[in-house]
mmCIF file with all atom_site columns, C-alpha atoms in Angstrom:
data_model
loop_
_atom_site.group_PDB
_atom_site.id
_atom_site.type_symbol
_atom_site.label_atom_id
_atom_site.label_alt_id
_atom_site.label_comp_id
_atom_site.label_asym_id
_atom_site.label_entity_id
_atom_site.label_seq_id
_atom_site.pdbx_PDB_ins_code
_atom_site.Cartn_x
_atom_site.Cartn_y
_atom_site.Cartn_z
_atom_site.occupancy
_atom_site.B_iso_or_equiv
_atom_site.pdbx_formal_charge
_atom_site.auth_seq_id
_atom_site.auth_comp_id
_atom_site.auth_asym_id
_atom_site.auth_atom_id
_atom_site.pdbx_PDB_model_num
ATOM 1   C CA . GLU A 1 1   ? -7.038  31.406  48.470  1.00 0.00 ? 13  GLU A CA 1
ATOM 2   C CA . ARG A 1 2   ? -8.910  28.796  46.418  1.00 0.00 ? 14  ARG A CA 1
ATOM 3   C CA . ILE A 1 3   ? -8.746  30.999  43.344  1.00 0.00 ? 15  ILE A CA 1
ATOM 4   C CA . LYS A 1 4   ? -4.985  31.384  43.766  1.00 0.00 ? 16  LYS A CA 1
ATOM 5   C CA . GLY A 1 5   ? -4.637  27.610  44.072  1.00 0.00 ? 17  GLY A CA 1
ATOM 6   C CA . LEU A 1 6   ? -6.689  27.059  40.908  1.00 0.00 ? 18  LEU A CA 1
ATOM 7   C CA . ILE A 1 7   ? -4.655  29.615  38.966  1.00 0.00 ? 19  ILE A CA 1
ATOM 8   C CA . ALA A 1 8   ? -1.423  27.958  40.120  1.00 0.00 ? 20  ALA A CA 1
ATOM 9   C CA . ASP A 1 9   ? -2.669  24.532  39.041  1.00 0.00 ? 21  ASP A CA 1
ATOM 10  C CA . GLN A 1 10  ? -3.766  25.923  35.672  1.00 0.00 ? 22  GLN A CA 1
ATOM 11  C CA . LYS A 1 11  ? -0.312  27.403  35.112  1.00 0.00 ? 23  LYS A CA 1
ATOM 12  C CA . ALA A 1 12  ? 1.314   24.117  36.119  1.00 0.00 ? 24  ALA A CA 1
ATOM 13  C CA . MET A 1 13  ? -0.923  22.301  33.641  1.00 0.00 ? 25  MET A CA 1
ATOM 14  C CA . ALA A 1 14  ? -0.011  24.727  30.841  1.00 0.00 ? 26  ALA A CA 1
ATOM 15  C CA . SER A 1 15  ? 3.708   24.362  31.569  1.00 0.00 ? 27  SER A CA 1
ATOM 16  C CA . ALA A 1 16  ? 3.501   20.566  31.668  1.00 0.00 ? 28  ALA A CA 1
ATOM 17  C CA . GLN A 1 17  ? 1.705   20.411  28.307  1.00 0.00 ? 29  GLN A CA 1
ATOM 18  C CA . ALA A 1 18  ? 4.205   22.823  26.758  1.00 0.00 ? 30  ALA A CA 1
ATOM 19  C CA . GLU A 1 19  ? 7.047   20.576  27.955  1.00 0.00 ? 31  GLU A CA 1
ATOM 20  C CA . GLY A 1 20  ? 5.441   17.511  26.392  1.00 0.00 ? 32  GLY A CA 1
ATOM 21  C CA . ARG A 1 21  ? 4.247   15.965  29.636  1.00 0.00 ? 33  ARG A CA 1
ATOM 22  C CA . THR A 1 22  ? 0.843   15.295  28.185  1.00 0.00 ? 34  THR A CA 1
ATOM 23  C CA . SER A 1 23  ? -0.248  12.924  30.955  1.00 0.00 ? 35  SER A CA 1
ATOM 24  C CA . HIS A 1 24  ? -0.318  15.756  33.493  1.00 0.00 ? 36  HIS A CA 1
ATOM 25  C CA . ARG A 1 25  ? -3.734  16.540  34.922  1.00 0.00 ? 37  ARG A CA 1
ATOM 26  C CA . ILE A 1 26  ? -5.053  18.849  37.621  1.00 0.00 ? 38  ILE A CA 1
ATOM 27  C CA . ASP A 1 27  ? -6.204  17.066  40.782  1.00 0.00 ? 39  ASP A CA 1
ATOM 28  C CA . ASP A 1 28  ? -9.877  17.991  40.897  1.00 0.00 ? 40  ASP A CA 1
ATOM 29  C CA . SER A 1 29  ? -10.171 16.736  44.483  1.00 0.00 ? 41  SER A CA 1
ATOM 30  C CA . ARG A 1 30  ? -8.281  19.837  45.539  1.00 0.00 ? 42  ARG A CA 1
ATOM 31  C CA . HIS A 1 31  ? -10.962 22.069  44.070  1.00 0.00 ? 43  HIS A CA 1
ATOM 32  C CA . PRO A 1 32  ? -14.484 21.329  45.341  1.00 0.00 ? 44  PRO A CA 1
ATOM 33  C CA . GLY A 1 33  ? -17.712 22.706  43.952  1.00 0.00 ? 45  GLY A CA 1
ATOM 34  C CA . ALA A 1 34  ? -17.792 24.873  40.855  1.00 0.00 ? 46  ALA A CA 1
ATOM 35  C CA . PHE A 1 35  ? -14.014 25.094  40.807  1.00 0.00 ? 47  PHE A CA 1
ATOM 36  C CA . GLY A 1 36  ? -13.869 21.303  40.611  1.00 0.00 ? 48  GLY A CA 1
ATOM 37  C CA . GLU A 1 37  ? -16.203 21.355  37.603  1.00 0.00 ? 49  GLU A CA 1
ATOM 38  C CA . LEU A 1 38  ? -13.938 23.881  35.920  1.00 0.00 ? 50  LEU A CA 1
ATOM 39  C CA . VAL A 1 39  ? -10.936 21.639  36.572  1.00 0.00 ? 51  VAL A CA 1
ATOM 40  C CA . GLY A 1 40  ? -12.832 18.654  35.151  1.00 0.00 ? 52  GLY A CA 1
ATOM 41  C CA . ASP A 1 41  ? -13.628 20.592  31.988  1.00 0.00 ? 53  ASP A CA 1
ATOM 42  C CA . THR A 1 42  ? -9.993  21.629  31.629  1.00 0.00 ? 54  THR A CA 1
ATOM 43  C CA . ASN A 1 43  ? -8.760  18.055  32.082  1.00 0.00 ? 55  ASN A CA 1
ATOM 44  C CA . GLY A 1 44  ? -11.338 16.828  29.569  1.00 0.00 ? 56  GLY A CA 1
ATOM 45  C CA . MET A 1 45  ? -10.259 19.392  26.992  1.00 0.00 ? 57  MET A CA 1
ATOM 46  C CA . VAL A 1 46  ? -6.622  18.324  27.344  1.00 0.00 ? 58  VAL A CA 1
ATOM 47  C CA . GLU A 1 47  ? -7.557  14.649  27.061  1.00 0.00 ? 59  GLU A CA 1
ATOM 48  C CA . ARG A 1 48  ? -9.512  15.246  23.851  1.00 0.00 ? 60  ARG A CA 1
ATOM 49  C CA . SER A 1 49  ? -6.646  17.192  22.357  1.00 0.00 ? 61  SER A CA 1
ATOM 50  C CA . ASN A 1 50  ? -4.170  14.468  23.297  1.00 0.00 ? 62  ASN A CA 1
ATOM 51  C CA . ALA A 1 51  ? -6.481  11.813  21.848  1.00 0.00 ? 63  ALA A CA 1
ATOM 52  C CA . VAL A 1 52  ? -6.409  13.571  18.469  1.00 0.00 ? 64  VAL A CA 1
ATOM 53  C CA . THR A 1 53  ? -2.620  13.782  18.638  1.00 0.00 ? 65  THR A CA 1
ATOM 54  C CA . SER A 1 54  ? -2.442  10.059  19.388  1.00 0.00 ? 66  SER A CA 1
ATOM 55  C CA . GLN A 1 55  ? -4.681  9.337   16.400  1.00 0.00 ? 67  GLN A CA 1
ATOM 56  C CA . ILE A 1 56  ? -2.428  11.367  14.109  1.00 0.00 ? 68  ILE A CA 1
ATOM 57  C CA . VAL A 1 57  ? 0.690   9.598   15.376  1.00 0.00 ? 69  VAL A CA 1
ATOM 58  C CA . GLY A 1 58  ? -0.906  6.169   15.043  1.00 0.00 ? 70  GLY A CA 1
ATOM 59  C CA . ILE A 1 59  ? -2.081  6.737   11.485  1.00 0.00 ? 71  ILE A CA 1
ATOM 60  C CA . ALA A 1 60  ? 1.255   8.277   10.475  1.00 0.00 ? 72  ALA A CA 1
ATOM 61  C CA . GLN A 1 61  ? 2.987   5.138   11.756  1.00 0.00 ? 73  GLN A CA 1
ATOM 62  C CA . HIS A 1 62  ? 0.755   3.027   9.505   1.00 0.00 ? 74  HIS A CA 1
ATOM 63  C CA . TYR A 1 63  ? 1.584   5.223   6.518   1.00 0.00 ? 75  TYR A CA 1
ATOM 64  C CA . ALA A 1 64  ? 5.300   5.063   7.320   1.00 0.00 ? 76  ALA A CA 1
ATOM 65  C CA . VAL A 1 65  ? 5.331   1.279   6.751   1.00 0.00 ? 77  VAL A CA 1
ATOM 66  C CA . GLY A 1 66  ? 3.123   1.393   3.655   1.00 0.00 ? 78  GLY A CA 1
ATOM 67  C CA . ASP A 1 67  ? -0.197  0.529   5.314   1.00 0.00 ? 79  ASP A CA 1
ATOM 68  C CA . MET A 1 68  ? -2.583  2.942   3.645   1.00 0.00 ? 80  MET A CA 1
ATOM 69  C CA . GLY A 1 69  ? -5.721  1.328   5.016   1.00 0.00 ? 81  GLY A CA 1
ATOM 70  C CA . ALA A 1 70  ? -5.782  3.557   8.104   1.00 0.00 ? 82  ALA A CA 1
ATOM 71  C CA . ARG A 1 71  ? -7.989  6.638   7.810   1.00 0.00 ? 83  ARG A CA 1
ATOM 72  C CA . MET A 1 72  ? -8.308  9.718   9.978   1.00 0.00 ? 84  MET A CA 1
ATOM 73  C CA . PRO A 1 73  ? -11.895 10.107  11.195  1.00 0.00 ? 85  PRO A CA 1
ATOM 74  C CA . LEU A 1 74  ? -13.741 13.280  10.299  1.00 0.00 ? 86  LEU A CA 1
ATOM 75  C CA . LEU A 1 75  ? -13.075 15.719  13.119  1.00 0.00 ? 87  LEU A CA 1
ATOM 76  C CA . PRO A 1 76  ? -15.488 18.520  14.060  1.00 0.00 ? 88  PRO A CA 1
ATOM 77  C CA . GLY A 1 77  ? -15.116 22.237  13.539  1.00 0.00 ? 89  GLY A CA 1
ATOM 78  C CA . ASP A 1 78  ? -11.691 23.678  12.912  1.00 0.00 ? 90  ASP A CA 1
ATOM 79  C CA . GLN A 1 79  ? -10.148 20.259  13.533  1.00 0.00 ? 91  GLN A CA 1
ATOM 80  C CA . ALA A 1 80  ? -11.565 19.138  10.188  1.00 0.00 ? 92  ALA A CA 1
ATOM 81  C CA . ALA A 1 81  ? -8.391  20.650  8.704   1.00 0.00 ? 93  ALA A CA 1
ATOM 82  C CA . ILE A 1 82  ? -6.456  17.839  10.400  1.00 0.00 ? 94  ILE A CA 1
ATOM 83  C CA . THR A 1 83  ? -8.613  15.216  8.708   1.00 0.00 ? 95  THR A CA 1
ATOM 84  C CA . GLU A 1 84  ? -8.170  16.969  5.369   1.00 0.00 ? 96  GLU A CA 1
ATOM 85  C CA . ALA A 1 85  ? -4.383  17.083  5.768   1.00 0.00 ? 97  ALA A CA 1
ATOM 86  C CA . MET A 1 86  ? -4.171  13.391  6.647   1.00 0.00 ? 98  MET A CA 1
ATOM 87  C CA . GLU A 1 87  ? -6.424  12.453  3.733   1.00 0.00 ? 99  GLU A CA 1
ATOM 88  C CA . THR A 1 88  ? -4.276  14.521  1.363   1.00 0.00 ? 100 THR A CA 1
ATOM 89  C CA . THR A 1 89  ? -1.180  12.725  2.656   1.00 0.00 ? 101 THR A CA 1
ATOM 90  C CA . ARG A 1 90  ? -2.813  9.355   2.072   1.00 0.00 ? 102 ARG A CA 1
ATOM 91  C CA . THR A 1 91  ? -4.053  10.300  -1.398  1.00 0.00 ? 103 THR A CA 1
ATOM 92  C CA . ASN A 1 92  ? -0.623  11.549  -2.501  1.00 0.00 ? 104 ASN A CA 1
ATOM 93  C CA . MET A 1 93  ? 1.147   8.456   -1.193  1.00 0.00 ? 105 MET A CA 1
ATOM 94  C CA . LEU A 1 94  ? -1.313  6.194   -2.983  1.00 0.00 ? 106 LEU A CA 1
ATOM 95  C CA . ALA A 1 95  ? -0.825  8.211   -6.167  1.00 0.00 ? 107 ALA A CA 1
ATOM 96  C CA . ILE A 1 96  ? 2.977   7.961   -6.145  1.00 0.00 ? 108 ILE A CA 1
ATOM 97  C CA . ASN A 1 97  ? 2.748   4.261   -5.351  1.00 0.00 ? 109 ASN A CA 1
ATOM 98  C CA . GLU A 1 98  ? 0.377   3.678   -8.273  1.00 0.00 ? 110 GLU A CA 1
ATOM 99  C CA . GLU A 1 99  ? 2.596   5.626   -10.668 1.00 0.00 ? 111 GLU A CA 1
ATOM 100 C CA . ILE A 1 100 ? 5.688   3.666   -9.657  1.00 0.00 ? 112 ILE A CA 1
ATOM 101 C CA . ARG A 1 101 ? 3.754   0.386   -9.916  1.00 0.00 ? 113 ARG A CA 1
ATOM 102 C CA . ARG A 1 102 ? 2.611   1.300   -13.425 1.00 0.00 ? 114 ARG A CA 1
ATOM 103 C CA . LEU A 1 103 ? 6.169   2.028   -14.544 1.00 0.00 ? 115 LEU A CA 1
ATOM 104 C CA . VAL A 1 104 ? 7.533   -1.168  -13.010 1.00 0.00 ? 116 VAL A CA 1
ATOM 105 C CA . GLN A 1 105 ? 4.841   -3.231  -14.734 1.00 0.00 ? 117 GLN A CA 1
ATOM 106 C CA . ALA A 1 106 ? 5.688   -1.539  -18.029 1.00 0.00 ? 118 ALA A CA 1
ATOM 107 C CA . ALA A 1 107 ? 9.387   -2.333  -17.588 1.00 0.00 ? 119 ALA A CA 1
ATOM 108 C CA . ALA A 1 108 ? 8.604   -5.946  -16.688 1.00 0.00 ? 120 ALA A CA 1
ATOM 109 C CA . ALA A 1 109 ? 6.588   -6.173  -19.900 1.00 0.00 ? 121 ALA A CA 1
ATOM 110 C CA . GLY A 1 110 ? 9.488   -4.727  -21.888 1.00 0.00 ? 122 GLY A CA 1
ATOM 111 C CA . ASP A 1 111 ? 7.698   -1.450  -22.623 1.00 0.00 ? 123 ASP A CA 1
ATOM 112 C CA . PHE A 1 112 ? 10.246  1.296   -22.018 1.00 0.00 ? 124 PHE A CA 1
ATOM 113 C CA . SER A 1 113 ? 8.259   3.874   -23.960 1.00 0.00 ? 125 SER A CA 1
ATOM 114 C CA . GLN A 1 114 ? 6.214   4.705   -20.872 1.00 0.00 ? 126 GLN A CA 1
ATOM 115 C CA . ARG A 1 115 ? 6.980   7.762   -18.722 1.00 0.00 ? 127 ARG A CA 1
ATOM 116 C CA . GLY A 1 116 ? 5.745   8.842   -15.328 1.00 0.00 ? 128 GLY A CA 1
ATOM 117 C CA . ALA A 1 117 ? 3.442   11.856  -14.996 1.00 0.00 ? 129 ALA A CA 1
ATOM 118 C CA . ALA A 1 118 ? 5.935   14.011  -13.106 1.00 0.00 ? 130 ALA A CA 1
ATOM 119 C CA . ASP A 1 119 ? 3.800   17.151  -13.439 1.00 0.00 ? 131 ASP A CA 1
ATOM 120 C CA . GLY A 1 120 ? 1.221   15.599  -11.139 1.00 0.00 ? 132 GLY A CA 1
ATOM 121 C CA . PHE A 1 121 ? 3.655   15.571  -8.205  1.00 0.00 ? 133 PHE A CA 1
ATOM 122 C CA . SER A 1 122 ? 5.752   18.036  -6.228  1.00 0.00 ? 134 SER A CA 1
ATOM 123 C CA . HIS A 1 123 ? 9.012   18.085  -4.286  1.00 0.00 ? 135 HIS A CA 1
ATOM 124 C CA . SER A 1 124 ? 10.458  14.646  -3.428  1.00 0.00 ? 136 SER A CA 1
ATOM 125 C CA . PHE A 1 125 ? 7.595   12.798  -5.123  1.00 0.00 ? 137 PHE A CA 1
ATOM 126 C CA . ARG A 1 126 ? 8.287   14.621  -8.378  1.00 0.00 ? 138 ARG A CA 1
ATOM 127 C CA . GLU A 1 127 ? 12.003  13.933  -8.003  1.00 0.00 ? 139 GLU A CA 1
ATOM 128 C CA . MET A 1 128 ? 11.248  10.210  -7.674  1.00 0.00 ? 140 MET A CA 1
ATOM 129 C CA . ILE A 1 129 ? 9.242   10.202  -10.922 1.00 0.00 ? 141 ILE A CA 1
ATOM 130 C CA . ASP A 1 130 ? 11.847  12.339  -12.702 1.00 0.00 ? 142 ASP A CA 1
ATOM 131 C CA . ASN A 1 131 ? 14.535  9.838   -11.702 1.00 0.00 ? 143 ASN A CA 1
ATOM 132 C CA . LEU A 1 132 ? 12.471  6.918   -12.958 1.00 0.00 ? 144 LEU A CA 1
ATOM 133 C CA . ASN A 1 133 ? 11.816  8.742   -16.223 1.00 0.00 ? 145 ASN A CA 1
ATOM 134 C CA . GLN A 1 134 ? 15.527  9.304   -16.621 1.00 0.00 ? 146 GLN A CA 1
ATOM 135 C CA . MET A 1 135 ? 16.142  5.596   -16.120 1.00 0.00 ? 147 MET A CA 1
ATOM 136 C CA . PHE A 1 136 ? 13.463  4.805   -18.699 1.00 0.00 ? 148 PHE A CA 1
ATOM 137 C CA . ASP A 1 137 ? 15.103  7.223   -21.149 1.00 0.00 ? 149 ASP A CA 1
ATOM 138 C CA . VAL A 1 138 ? 18.459  5.495   -20.758 1.00 0.00 ? 150 VAL A CA 1
ATOM 139 C CA . SER A 1 139 ? 16.977  2.006   -20.931 1.00 0.00 ? 151 SER A CA 1
ATOM 140 C CA . ASP A 1 140 ? 14.795  2.830   -23.925 1.00 0.00 ? 152 ASP A CA 1
ATOM 141 C CA . LYS A 1 141 ? 17.685  4.283   -25.903 1.00 0.00 ? 153 LYS A CA 1
ATOM 142 C CA . SER A 1 142 ? 20.133  1.557   -24.912 1.00 0.00 ? 154 SER A CA 1
ATOM 143 C CA . LEU A 1 143 ? 17.773  -1.300  -25.707 1.00 0.00 ? 155 LEU A CA 1
ATOM 144 C CA . SER A 1 144 ? 16.775  0.297   -29.013 1.00 0.00 ? 156 SER A CA 1
ATOM 145 C CA . ASP A 1 145 ? 20.434  0.691   -29.995 1.00 0.00 ? 157 ASP A CA 1
ATOM 146 C CA . ILE A 1 146 ? 21.198  -2.883  -28.994 1.00 0.00 ? 158 ILE A CA 1
ATOM 147 C CA . ALA A 1 147 ? 18.158  -4.139  -30.899 1.00 0.00 ? 159 ALA A CA 1
ATOM 148 C CA . ARG A 1 148 ? 19.375  -2.368  -34.045 1.00 0.00 ? 160 ARG A CA 1
ATOM 149 C CA . LEU A 1 149 ? 22.840  -3.844  -33.554 1.00 0.00 ? 161 LEU A CA 1
ATOM 150 C CA . LEU A 1 150 ? 21.397  -7.338  -33.164 1.00 0.00 ? 162 LEU A CA 1
ATOM 151 C CA . GLU A 1 151 ? 19.223  -6.848  -36.237 1.00 0.00 ? 163 GLU A CA 1
ATOM 152 C CA . ALA A 1 152 ? 22.244  -5.802  -38.281 1.00 0.00 ? 164 ALA A CA 1
ATOM 153 C CA . VAL A 1 153 ? 24.246  -8.809  -37.086 1.00 0.00 ? 165 VAL A CA 1
ATOM 154 C CA . ALA A 1 154 ? 21.302  -11.109 -37.776 1.00 0.00 ? 166 ALA A CA 1
ATOM 155 C CA . GLN A 1 155 ? 21.288  -9.831  -41.354 1.00 0.00 ? 167 GLN A CA 1
ATOM 156 C CA . GLY A 1 156 ? 24.976  -10.555 -41.682 1.00 0.00 ? 168 GLY A CA 1
ATOM 157 C CA . ASP A 1 157 ? 26.195  -6.966  -41.288 1.00 0.00 ? 169 ASP A CA 1
ATOM 158 C CA . LEU A 1 158 ? 29.101  -7.275  -38.864 1.00 0.00 ? 170 LEU A CA 1
ATOM 159 C CA . THR A 1 159 ? 30.308  -3.737  -39.588 1.00 0.00 ? 171 THR A CA 1
ATOM 160 C CA . TYR A 1 160 ? 27.375  -2.033  -37.880 1.00 0.00 ? 172 TYR A CA 1
ATOM 161 C CA . ARG A 1 161 ? 28.302  -0.030  -34.783 1.00 0.00 ? 173 ARG A CA 1
ATOM 162 C CA . VAL A 1 162 ? 26.289  1.882   -32.239 1.00 0.00 ? 174 VAL A CA 1
ATOM 163 C CA . SER A 1 163 ? 27.232  5.286   -30.869 1.00 0.00 ? 175 SER A CA 1
ATOM 164 C CA . GLY A 1 164 ? 26.737  6.931   -27.530 1.00 0.00 ? 176 GLY A CA 1
ATOM 165 C CA . GLU A 1 165 ? 27.579  6.029   -23.965 1.00 0.00 ? 177 GLU A CA 1
ATOM 166 C CA . PHE A 1 166 ? 26.420  2.800   -22.365 1.00 0.00 ? 178 PHE A CA 1
ATOM 167 C CA . GLY A 1 167 ? 26.696  1.737   -18.753 1.00 0.00 ? 179 GLY A CA 1
ATOM 168 C CA . GLY A 1 168 ? 26.444  -1.437  -16.733 1.00 0.00 ? 180 GLY A CA 1
ATOM 169 C CA . VAL A 1 169 ? 24.861  -4.430  -18.439 1.00 0.00 ? 181 VAL A CA 1
ATOM 170 C CA . PHE A 1 170 ? 24.186  -2.362  -21.565 1.00 0.00 ? 182 PHE A CA 1
ATOM 171 C CA . ALA A 1 171 ? 27.884  -1.582  -21.996 1.00 0.00 ? 183 ALA A CA 1
ATOM 172 C CA . THR A 1 172 ? 28.721  -5.249  -21.446 1.00 0.00 ? 184 THR A CA 1
ATOM 173 C CA . MET A 1 173 ? 26.242  -6.384  -24.082 1.00 0.00 ? 185 MET A CA 1
ATOM 174 C CA . VAL A 1 174 ? 27.323  -3.835  -26.695 1.00 0.00 ? 186 VAL A CA 1
ATOM 175 C CA . GLY A 1 175 ? 31.004  -4.458  -26.065 1.00 0.00 ? 187 GLY A CA 1
ATOM 176 C CA . PHE A 1 176 ? 30.565  -8.217  -26.281 1.00 0.00 ? 188 PHE A CA 1
ATOM 177 C CA . LEU A 1 177 ? 28.578  -8.077  -29.518 1.00 0.00 ? 189 LEU A CA 1
ATOM 178 C CA . VAL A 1 178 ? 30.905  -5.576  -31.170 1.00 0.00 ? 190 VAL A CA 1
ATOM 179 C CA . LYS A 1 179 ? 34.016  -7.470  -30.151 1.00 0.00 ? 191 LYS A CA 1
ATOM 180 C CA . HIS A 1 180 ? 32.853  -11.034 -30.662 1.00 0.00 ? 192 HIS A CA 1
ATOM 181 C CA . GLY A 1 181 ? 30.000  -10.682 -33.174 1.00 0.00 ? 193 GLY A CA 1
ATOM 182 C CA . GLU A 1 182 ? 31.781  -12.439 -35.994 1.00 0.00 ? 194 GLU A CA 1
ATOM 183 C CA . SER A 1 183 ? 33.192  -15.246 -33.864 1.00 0.00 ? 195 SER A CA 1
ATOM 184 C CA . ILE A 1 184 ? 29.746  -15.848 -32.315 1.00 0.00 ? 196 ILE A CA 1
ATOM 185 C CA . PHE A 1 185 ? 27.544  -15.540 -35.380 1.00 0.00 ? 197 PHE A CA 1
ATOM 186 C CA . GLY A 1 186 ? 30.097  -16.298 -38.080 1.00 0.00 ? 198 GLY A CA 1
ATOM 187 C CA . SER A 1 187 ? 30.060  -14.825 -41.537 1.00 0.00 ? 199 SER A CA 1
ATOM 188 C CA . ASP A 1 188 ? 27.574  -17.351 -42.917 1.00 0.00 ? 200 ASP A CA 1
ATOM 189 C CA . PRO A 1 189 ? 24.135  -15.733 -43.432 1.00 0.00 ? 201 PRO A CA 1
ATOM 190 C CA . GLY A 1 190 ? 22.669  -19.149 -42.715 1.00 0.00 ? 202 GLY A CA 1
ATOM 191 C CA . GLU A 1 191 ? 23.501  -18.617 -39.075 1.00 0.00 ? 203 GLU A CA 1
ATOM 192 C CA . THR A 1 192 ? 21.109  -15.692 -38.657 1.00 0.00 ? 204 THR A CA 1
ATOM 193 C CA . THR A 1 193 ? 18.676  -17.863 -36.713 1.00 0.00 ? 205 THR A CA 1
ATOM 194 C CA . GLY A 1 194 ? 21.241  -18.288 -33.976 1.00 0.00 ? 206 GLY A CA 1
ATOM 195 C CA . ALA A 1 195 ? 21.893  -14.547 -34.029 1.00 0.00 ? 207 ALA A CA 1
ATOM 196 C CA . VAL A 1 196 ? 18.245  -13.714 -33.577 1.00 0.00 ? 208 VAL A CA 1
ATOM 197 C CA . LEU A 1 197 ? 17.907  -16.242 -30.755 1.00 0.00 ? 209 LEU A CA 1
ATOM 198 C CA . ILE A 1 198 ? 20.886  -14.931 -28.837 1.00 0.00 ? 210 ILE A CA 1
ATOM 199 C CA . GLY A 1 199 ? 19.789  -11.342 -29.494 1.00 0.00 ? 211 GLY A CA 1
ATOM 200 C CA . SER A 1 200 ? 16.369  -12.032 -28.076 1.00 0.00 ? 212 SER A CA 1
ATOM 201 C CA . MET A 1 201 ? 17.884  -13.630 -25.002 1.00 0.00 ? 213 MET A CA 1
ATOM 202 C CA . ALA A 1 202 ? 20.063  -10.564 -24.497 1.00 0.00 ? 214 ALA A CA 1
ATOM 203 C CA . LEU A 1 203 ? 17.108  -8.210  -24.688 1.00 0.00 ? 215 LEU A CA 1
ATOM 204 C CA . VAL A 1 204 ? 15.074  -10.298 -22.241 1.00 0.00 ? 216 VAL A CA 1
ATOM 205 C CA . THR A 1 205 ? 18.020  -10.446 -19.845 1.00 0.00 ? 217 THR A CA 1
ATOM 206 C CA . ALA A 1 206 ? 18.463  -6.678  -19.957 1.00 0.00 ? 218 ALA A CA 1
ATOM 207 C CA . ALA A 1 207 ? 14.774  -6.002  -19.387 1.00 0.00 ? 219 ALA A CA 1
ATOM 208 C CA . ALA A 1 208 ? 14.592  -8.509  -16.543 1.00 0.00 ? 220 ALA A CA 1
ATOM 209 C CA . THR A 1 209 ? 17.660  -6.970  -14.922 1.00 0.00 ? 221 THR A CA 1
ATOM 210 C CA . TRP A 1 210 ? 16.129  -3.483  -15.028 1.00 0.00 ? 222 TRP A CA 1
ATOM 211 C CA . ALA A 1 211 ? 12.740  -4.683  -13.792 1.00 0.00 ? 223 ALA A CA 1
ATOM 212 C CA . HIS A 1 212 ? 14.346  -6.572  -10.899 1.00 0.00 ? 224 HIS A CA 1
ATOM 213 C CA . TRP A 1 213 ? 15.956  -3.337  -9.753  1.00 0.00 ? 225 TRP A CA 1
#
């Protein structure tokens, strides 16, 4: 009869854990002697397993809000694979953060020649770097075209035009310079200083706008 009771309690424990009721334990007071020791060992095993799960959840919550200081402790035996997986997650998140930070710093410094190392990432992380590289491509080309336009205007060439498609602030800048270049800078070569000044301000504004994004 005691064996039947123990088997029933073991099944109830297994069902409870499978249903996510991880707080369920077998009442060892119902199983005296050696059976009670067996129940205690079973409860202890479940508690250790749940403790690891709680650690994983807690660390994942830190990572989810950008706190990469949390580390999974080295677990014994086969559970070491859990530590390895959590460390890989942390390493990859730090790597993507560093790559994005590097690109943002480059943009803030006006260096749009930089590109992210997309080949070092996979899946969504690679897509993020690819998207940033695409933005750098557009910004680099647009700013270079605008710089050439400003240089031409500064030299008194009001016939210079740029080709290609421009969007947002770049389109506004190009359209404004093309449409109002002569009225702003005049036809007097002596006014090139003002052209260069305004051109520089435009470039800084564009770079600052991109970096702020």
